Amino acid sequence: MFFKPSSLILKSYSKINLSLKVLGQKDDGYHDLEMVVLPVELHDIIEINRFRDGNSTCVTCDDLGLASMQNNLCYRAVEEMRSVFGFNDGFEIVIHKRIPFAAGMGGGSSNAACVISAVCKMKGINVNDQKVLDIAKKIGADVPFFLLCKPALVTGIGENLKELKCKKKYHCLIVKPSQGLSTKAIFDICDTFERTECQTELVIKGLENGDDELLAANIGNDLYKPASSLLPEVSEIVNDLKSMGLPMTAMTGSGSAVFALSTDRALLEKAAEKIAANGRFVEITKIH
């Protein structure tokens, strides 16, 4: 018999974009993207309890400043699952935050994916069911990636995934300015900026072969220039990290977080000490 737990505690991982190319805008206003995305160990914790005698969803978050945004995505995830699969169970969800908000690290989408995965386990639903994947796409562009939670080439608006291999075990320094950035605001202006010269196929080759020089020469983000125009501190952080001997440095997602990859944790620790200032979020983690 399939065991269906009534309570789960899960890690909700974050992500970084080694490359992000904006290919063009679709008729519905969304942009077609081509991205190499890596899951990162930096994570939130999701506690979820199922009650058979109720049909409500209660979501709380220990960071009151983020509660409305996080709650909305997680609440929507449960209600979409309830609508599609026709169950009446009640759910209590508690989010313990660690992933910074408005950072381009996918915290809200990761939380939603984590909740979808938890509900699947609790209800005996195959997480790879096409209905589940359709729900993930509906909730948010990054949600399908977090259901996979492995290095991947991501295309379309986030719905097409191809798993990739990562030869090396990279440590990852995350630096986020105290100010975040709105994904919508960045995409609204991104078509007025020149694209970067990042080469997706060479990023994939560098990742799979463990070629740091190839990665450093080809990682990039088409949203970096528009993000830096709204928040110049982003480019300041990128330039500072590169000057500290960390060439595999770039902004992730729509910002405002910046990452630096290295197999040398000590080098990242030195950089972290130097760059921690002005209320910045600074964390050393690793690729999941």
Tab-separated table of C-alpha atoms in Angstrom:
chain	number	residue	atom	x	y	z
A	1	MET	CA	0.000	0.000	0.000
A	2	PHE	CA	1.259	3.494	-0.852
A	3	PHE	CA	2.086	5.385	2.355
A	4	LYS	CA	0.496	8.827	2.414
A	5	PRO	CA	2.049	11.031	5.115
A	6	SER	CA	-0.103	13.611	6.873
A	7	SER	CA	2.843	15.873	7.797
A	8	LEU	CA	6.010	16.768	5.885
A	9	ILE	CA	8.996	19.084	6.351
A	10	LEU	CA	10.758	19.833	3.070
A	11	LYS	CA	13.669	21.957	1.854
A	12	SER	CA	12.695	24.555	-0.721
A	13	TYR	CA	15.866	25.253	-2.727
A	14	SER	CA	16.850	28.406	-4.621
A	15	LYS	CA	18.471	28.754	-8.049
A	16	ILE	CA	20.978	30.737	-10.083
A	17	ASN	CA	21.053	31.422	-13.821
A	18	LEU	CA	24.434	30.705	-15.394
A	19	SER	CA	23.019	32.162	-18.573
A	20	LEU	CA	19.804	33.914	-19.477
A	21	LYS	CA	19.001	34.926	-23.034
A	22	VAL	CA	15.829	36.810	-23.928
A	23	LEU	CA	14.881	35.590	-27.396
A	24	GLY	CA	11.889	37.828	-28.010
A	25	GLN	CA	8.455	38.834	-26.818
A	26	LYS	CA	5.417	36.665	-27.487
A	27	ASP	CA	1.951	37.883	-28.468
A	28	ASP	CA	0.726	37.328	-24.893
A	29	GLY	CA	3.388	39.691	-23.533
A	30	TYR	CA	5.653	36.994	-22.105
A	31	HIS	CA	9.216	36.591	-23.339
A	32	ASP	CA	10.737	33.441	-24.792
A	33	LEU	CA	13.851	32.590	-22.785
A	34	GLU	CA	16.869	30.311	-23.062
A	35	MET	CA	18.527	29.666	-19.708
A	36	VAL	CA	21.035	27.403	-17.998
A	37	VAL	CA	19.770	27.082	-14.441
A	38	LEU	CA	21.382	25.447	-11.407
A	39	PRO	CA	19.663	24.603	-8.097
A	40	VAL	CA	21.440	26.014	-5.041
A	41	GLU	CA	21.577	24.604	-1.500
A	42	LEU	CA	20.409	27.892	0.030
A	43	HIS	CA	16.833	27.020	0.968
A	44	ASP	CA	13.651	27.826	2.843
A	45	ILE	CA	11.909	25.225	4.986
A	46	ILE	CA	8.302	24.285	4.265
A	47	GLU	CA	6.190	22.578	6.934
A	48	ILE	CA	2.898	21.187	5.677
A	49	ASN	CA	0.159	19.345	7.539
A	50	ARG	CA	-2.860	17.645	5.990
A	51	PHE	CA	-6.256	17.451	7.690
A	52	ARG	CA	-8.888	15.103	6.274
A	53	ASP	CA	-11.766	16.851	8.002
A	54	GLY	CA	-11.353	20.241	6.340
A	55	ASN	CA	-11.077	21.801	2.912
A	56	SER	CA	-9.337	25.093	3.688
A	57	THR	CA	-5.738	26.196	3.088
A	58	CYS	CA	-3.867	28.214	5.714
A	59	VAL	CA	-0.424	29.620	4.882
A	60	THR	CA	1.856	31.501	7.267
A	61	CYS	CA	5.373	32.858	6.845
A	62	ASP	CA	7.906	33.799	9.515
A	63	ASP	CA	8.956	36.866	7.500
A	64	LEU	CA	5.971	39.194	7.769
A	65	GLY	CA	7.313	41.416	5.002
A	66	LEU	CA	7.024	38.554	2.504
A	67	ALA	CA	3.856	36.923	3.731
A	68	SER	CA	1.387	38.159	1.108
A	69	MET	CA	3.532	37.257	-1.918
A	70	GLN	CA	4.663	33.846	-0.655
A	71	ASN	CA	1.240	32.944	0.681
A	72	ASN	CA	-0.406	33.777	-2.624
A	73	LEU	CA	1.744	31.356	-4.658
A	74	CYS	CA	1.550	28.511	-2.146
A	75	TYR	CA	-2.176	29.026	-1.624
A	76	ARG	CA	-2.750	29.036	-5.382
A	77	ALA	CA	-0.710	25.837	-5.731
A	78	VAL	CA	-2.932	23.957	-3.273
A	79	GLU	CA	-6.169	25.350	-4.673
A	80	GLU	CA	-5.171	24.443	-8.244
A	81	MET	CA	-4.297	20.913	-7.079
A	82	ARG	CA	-7.620	20.706	-5.215
A	83	SER	CA	-9.554	21.850	-8.284
A	84	VAL	CA	-7.838	19.490	-10.737
A	85	PHE	CA	-7.664	16.363	-8.551
A	86	GLY	CA	-10.913	16.860	-6.639
A	87	PHE	CA	-9.842	16.301	-3.016
A	88	ASN	CA	-11.267	18.017	0.062
A	89	ASP	CA	-8.377	17.800	2.532
A	90	GLY	CA	-7.329	20.877	4.484
A	91	PHE	CA	-3.714	22.035	4.581
A	92	GLU	CA	-1.675	24.105	7.001
A	93	ILE	CA	1.547	25.457	5.466
A	94	VAL	CA	4.323	27.228	7.363
A	95	ILE	CA	7.176	28.869	5.417
A	96	HIS	CA	10.498	29.507	7.176
A	97	LYS	CA	12.325	31.998	4.946
A	98	ARG	CA	16.012	32.132	4.126
A	99	ILE	CA	16.023	32.781	0.365
A	100	PRO	CA	16.148	36.570	-0.169
A	101	PHE	CA	13.129	38.228	-1.751
A	102	ALA	CA	13.206	40.084	-5.113
A	103	ALA	CA	16.616	38.551	-5.753
A	104	GLY	CA	16.132	36.512	-8.940
A	105	MET	CA	16.642	33.274	-7.003
A	106	GLY	CA	13.104	31.952	-7.398
A	107	GLY	CA	12.102	31.790	-3.738
A	108	GLY	CA	8.356	32.118	-4.289
A	109	SER	CA	8.314	29.652	-7.199
A	110	SER	CA	10.415	27.202	-5.209
A	111	ASN	CA	7.973	27.387	-2.292
A	112	ALA	CA	5.052	26.708	-4.639
A	113	ALA	CA	6.850	23.746	-6.242
A	114	CYS	CA	7.667	22.382	-2.804
A	115	VAL	CA	4.002	22.582	-1.809
A	116	ILE	CA	2.922	20.847	-5.036
A	117	SER	CA	5.445	18.063	-4.381
A	118	ALA	CA	4.247	17.715	-0.783
A	119	VAL	CA	0.578	17.501	-1.776
A	120	CYS	CA	1.483	14.839	-4.362
A	121	LYS	CA	3.178	12.751	-1.669
A	122	MET	CA	0.290	13.212	0.739
A	123	LYS	CA	-2.383	12.309	-1.834
A	124	GLY	CA	-0.524	9.578	-3.725
A	125	ILE	CA	-0.344	11.628	-6.931
A	126	ASN	CA	2.504	11.064	-9.398
A	127	VAL	CA	4.462	14.331	-9.456
A	128	ASN	CA	5.295	13.662	-13.130
A	129	ASP	CA	1.601	13.510	-14.065
A	130	GLN	CA	0.983	15.939	-16.935
A	131	LYS	CA	-1.812	17.533	-14.903
A	132	VAL	CA	0.706	18.367	-12.166
A	133	LEU	CA	3.140	19.843	-14.680
A	134	ASP	CA	0.339	21.933	-16.178
A	135	ILE	CA	-0.486	23.269	-12.717
A	136	ALA	CA	3.188	24.150	-12.155
A	137	LYS	CA	3.299	26.138	-15.418
A	138	LYS	CA	0.119	27.976	-14.453
A	139	ILE	CA	1.492	29.031	-11.042
A	140	GLY	CA	4.779	30.501	-12.305
A	141	ALA	CA	7.490	30.282	-14.955
A	142	ASP	CA	10.139	28.905	-12.566
A	143	VAL	CA	7.881	26.347	-10.861
A	144	PRO	CA	8.488	23.492	-13.376
A	145	PHE	CA	12.250	23.883	-12.872
A	146	PHE	CA	11.908	23.554	-9.109
A	147	LEU	CA	9.866	20.374	-9.477
A	148	LEU	CA	12.902	18.950	-11.320
A	149	CYS	CA	15.456	20.758	-9.103
A	150	LYS	CA	18.469	19.615	-11.144
A	151	PRO	CA	20.835	21.498	-13.490
A	152	ALA	CA	18.822	22.170	-16.626
A	153	LEU	CA	18.509	23.959	-19.927
A	154	VAL	CA	15.229	25.830	-19.624
A	155	THR	CA	13.429	27.286	-22.657
A	156	GLY	CA	10.089	28.793	-23.614
A	157	ILE	CA	8.768	30.803	-20.685
A	158	GLY	CA	10.171	28.165	-18.327
A	159	GLU	CA	8.079	25.136	-19.250
A	160	ASN	CA	10.615	23.203	-21.366
A	161	LEU	CA	13.422	21.517	-19.433
A	162	LYS	CA	16.387	19.366	-20.406
A	163	GLU	CA	18.490	17.978	-17.565
A	164	LEU	CA	22.210	18.790	-17.702
A	165	LYS	CA	25.311	17.351	-16.053
A	166	CYS	CA	27.566	19.435	-13.831
A	167	LYS	CA	31.060	17.918	-13.606
A	168	LYS	CA	32.442	20.000	-10.734
A	169	LYS	CA	31.145	20.601	-7.215
A	170	TYR	CA	31.020	24.381	-7.098
A	171	HIS	CA	30.723	26.555	-4.039
A	172	CYS	CA	28.568	29.613	-4.593
A	173	LEU	CA	28.780	33.085	-3.067
A	174	ILE	CA	25.493	34.997	-3.119
A	175	VAL	CA	25.492	38.779	-2.676
A	176	LYS	CA	22.223	40.717	-2.782
A	177	PRO	CA	21.868	44.472	-2.286
A	178	SER	CA	19.445	45.527	0.412
A	179	GLN	CA	17.163	46.734	-2.380
A	180	GLY	CA	15.421	44.127	-4.535
A	181	LEU	CA	14.157	44.374	-8.104
A	182	SER	CA	10.752	43.733	-9.653
A	183	THR	CA	10.765	41.036	-12.333
A	184	LYS	CA	7.982	42.842	-14.186
A	185	ALA	CA	9.842	46.159	-14.106
A	186	ILE	CA	12.966	44.535	-15.562
A	187	PHE	CA	11.119	42.734	-18.366
A	188	ASP	CA	9.171	45.908	-19.174
A	189	ILE	CA	12.400	47.668	-20.172
A	190	CYS	CA	14.638	44.777	-21.266
A	191	ASP	CA	13.833	45.143	-24.979
A	192	THR	CA	15.314	48.655	-24.956
A	193	PHE	CA	18.776	47.295	-24.072
A	194	GLU	CA	21.334	45.424	-26.156
A	195	ARG	CA	21.588	41.700	-25.502
A	196	THR	CA	24.698	40.159	-23.950
A	197	GLU	CA	27.109	37.910	-25.797
A	198	CYS	CA	26.576	34.856	-23.604
A	199	GLN	CA	26.630	31.583	-25.548
A	200	THR	CA	24.257	28.969	-24.143
A	201	GLU	CA	25.838	25.990	-25.909
A	202	LEU	CA	29.302	26.958	-24.630
A	203	VAL	CA	27.969	27.430	-21.090
A	204	ILE	CA	26.560	23.893	-21.260
A	205	LYS	CA	29.857	22.548	-22.604
A	206	GLY	CA	31.834	24.308	-19.876
A	207	LEU	CA	29.483	23.008	-17.191
A	208	GLU	CA	29.570	19.416	-18.416
A	209	ASN	CA	33.356	19.399	-18.985
A	210	GLY	CA	34.276	21.331	-15.841
A	211	ASP	CA	35.947	24.032	-17.961
A	212	ASP	CA	36.012	27.132	-15.756
A	213	GLU	CA	37.633	29.347	-18.399
A	214	LEU	CA	34.944	28.481	-20.925
A	215	LEU	CA	32.232	29.172	-18.351
A	216	ALA	CA	33.746	32.501	-17.304
A	217	ALA	CA	33.951	33.633	-20.931
A	218	ASN	CA	30.359	32.738	-21.804
A	219	ILE	CA	28.045	33.117	-18.798
A	220	GLY	CA	25.825	36.168	-18.989
A	221	ASN	CA	22.364	37.582	-18.504
A	222	ASP	CA	20.313	39.702	-20.920
A	223	LEU	CA	18.550	41.246	-17.910
A	224	TYR	CA	21.806	42.463	-16.339
A	225	LYS	CA	21.974	45.816	-18.144
A	226	PRO	CA	18.349	46.785	-17.523
A	227	ALA	CA	18.684	45.697	-13.880
A	228	SER	CA	21.868	47.724	-13.450
A	229	SER	CA	20.176	50.764	-14.974
A	230	LEU	CA	17.590	50.634	-12.184
A	231	LEU	CA	20.022	49.579	-9.461
A	232	PRO	CA	23.680	50.439	-10.247
A	233	GLU	CA	24.824	48.568	-7.129
A	234	VAL	CA	24.275	45.320	-9.058
A	235	SER	CA	27.059	46.139	-11.537
A	236	GLU	CA	29.247	47.429	-8.701
A	237	ILE	CA	29.008	44.042	-6.972
A	238	VAL	CA	29.731	42.155	-10.214
A	239	ASN	CA	32.807	44.270	-10.921
A	240	ASP	CA	34.066	44.023	-7.340
A	241	LEU	CA	33.784	40.219	-7.285
A	242	LYS	CA	35.551	39.869	-10.618
A	243	SER	CA	38.354	42.115	-9.344
A	244	MET	CA	38.729	39.723	-6.388
A	245	GLY	CA	39.685	36.882	-8.734
A	246	LEU	CA	36.196	35.464	-9.297
A	247	PRO	CA	35.603	35.494	-13.076
A	248	MET	CA	32.545	33.189	-12.910
A	249	THR	CA	30.384	36.028	-11.615
A	250	ALA	CA	27.019	37.238	-12.915
A	251	MET	CA	23.582	38.435	-11.859
A	252	THR	CA	20.937	35.756	-11.461
A	253	GLY	CA	17.447	35.981	-12.929
A	254	SER	CA	16.025	39.489	-12.942
A	255	GLY	CA	18.211	40.417	-9.956
A	256	SER	CA	19.155	41.908	-7.702
A	257	ALA	CA	21.300	39.015	-6.385
A	258	VAL	CA	24.739	38.338	-7.846
A	259	PHE	CA	26.577	35.013	-7.635
A	260	ALA	CA	30.192	33.927	-7.920
A	261	LEU	CA	31.167	30.285	-8.482
A	262	SER	CA	34.431	28.666	-7.427
A	263	THR	CA	35.781	25.319	-6.279
A	264	ASP	CA	37.882	27.322	-3.768
A	265	ARG	CA	35.636	28.025	-0.778
A	266	ALA	CA	38.402	29.950	1.004
A	267	LEU	CA	38.556	32.417	-1.884
A	268	LEU	CA	34.803	32.960	-1.630
A	269	GLU	CA	35.061	33.456	2.133
A	270	LYS	CA	37.648	36.219	1.657
A	271	ALA	CA	35.473	37.899	-0.957
A	272	ALA	CA	32.424	37.632	1.313
A	273	GLU	CA	34.236	39.464	4.102
A	274	LYS	CA	35.268	42.274	1.768
A	275	ILE	CA	31.923	42.774	0.058
A	276	ALA	CA	29.608	42.582	3.069
A	277	ALA	CA	28.347	46.141	3.558
A	278	ASN	CA	25.307	48.405	3.436
A	279	GLY	CA	22.837	45.781	4.629
A	280	ARG	CA	23.678	43.340	1.851
A	281	PHE	CA	22.639	39.697	2.082
A	282	VAL	CA	25.835	37.640	1.833
A	283	GLU	CA	25.853	33.838	1.921
A	284	ILE	CA	28.205	31.060	0.848
A	285	THR	CA	26.385	27.964	-0.283
A	286	LYS	CA	26.913	25.347	-3.000
A	287	ILE	CA	25.266	23.887	-6.072
A	288	HIS	CA	22.639	21.346	-5.058
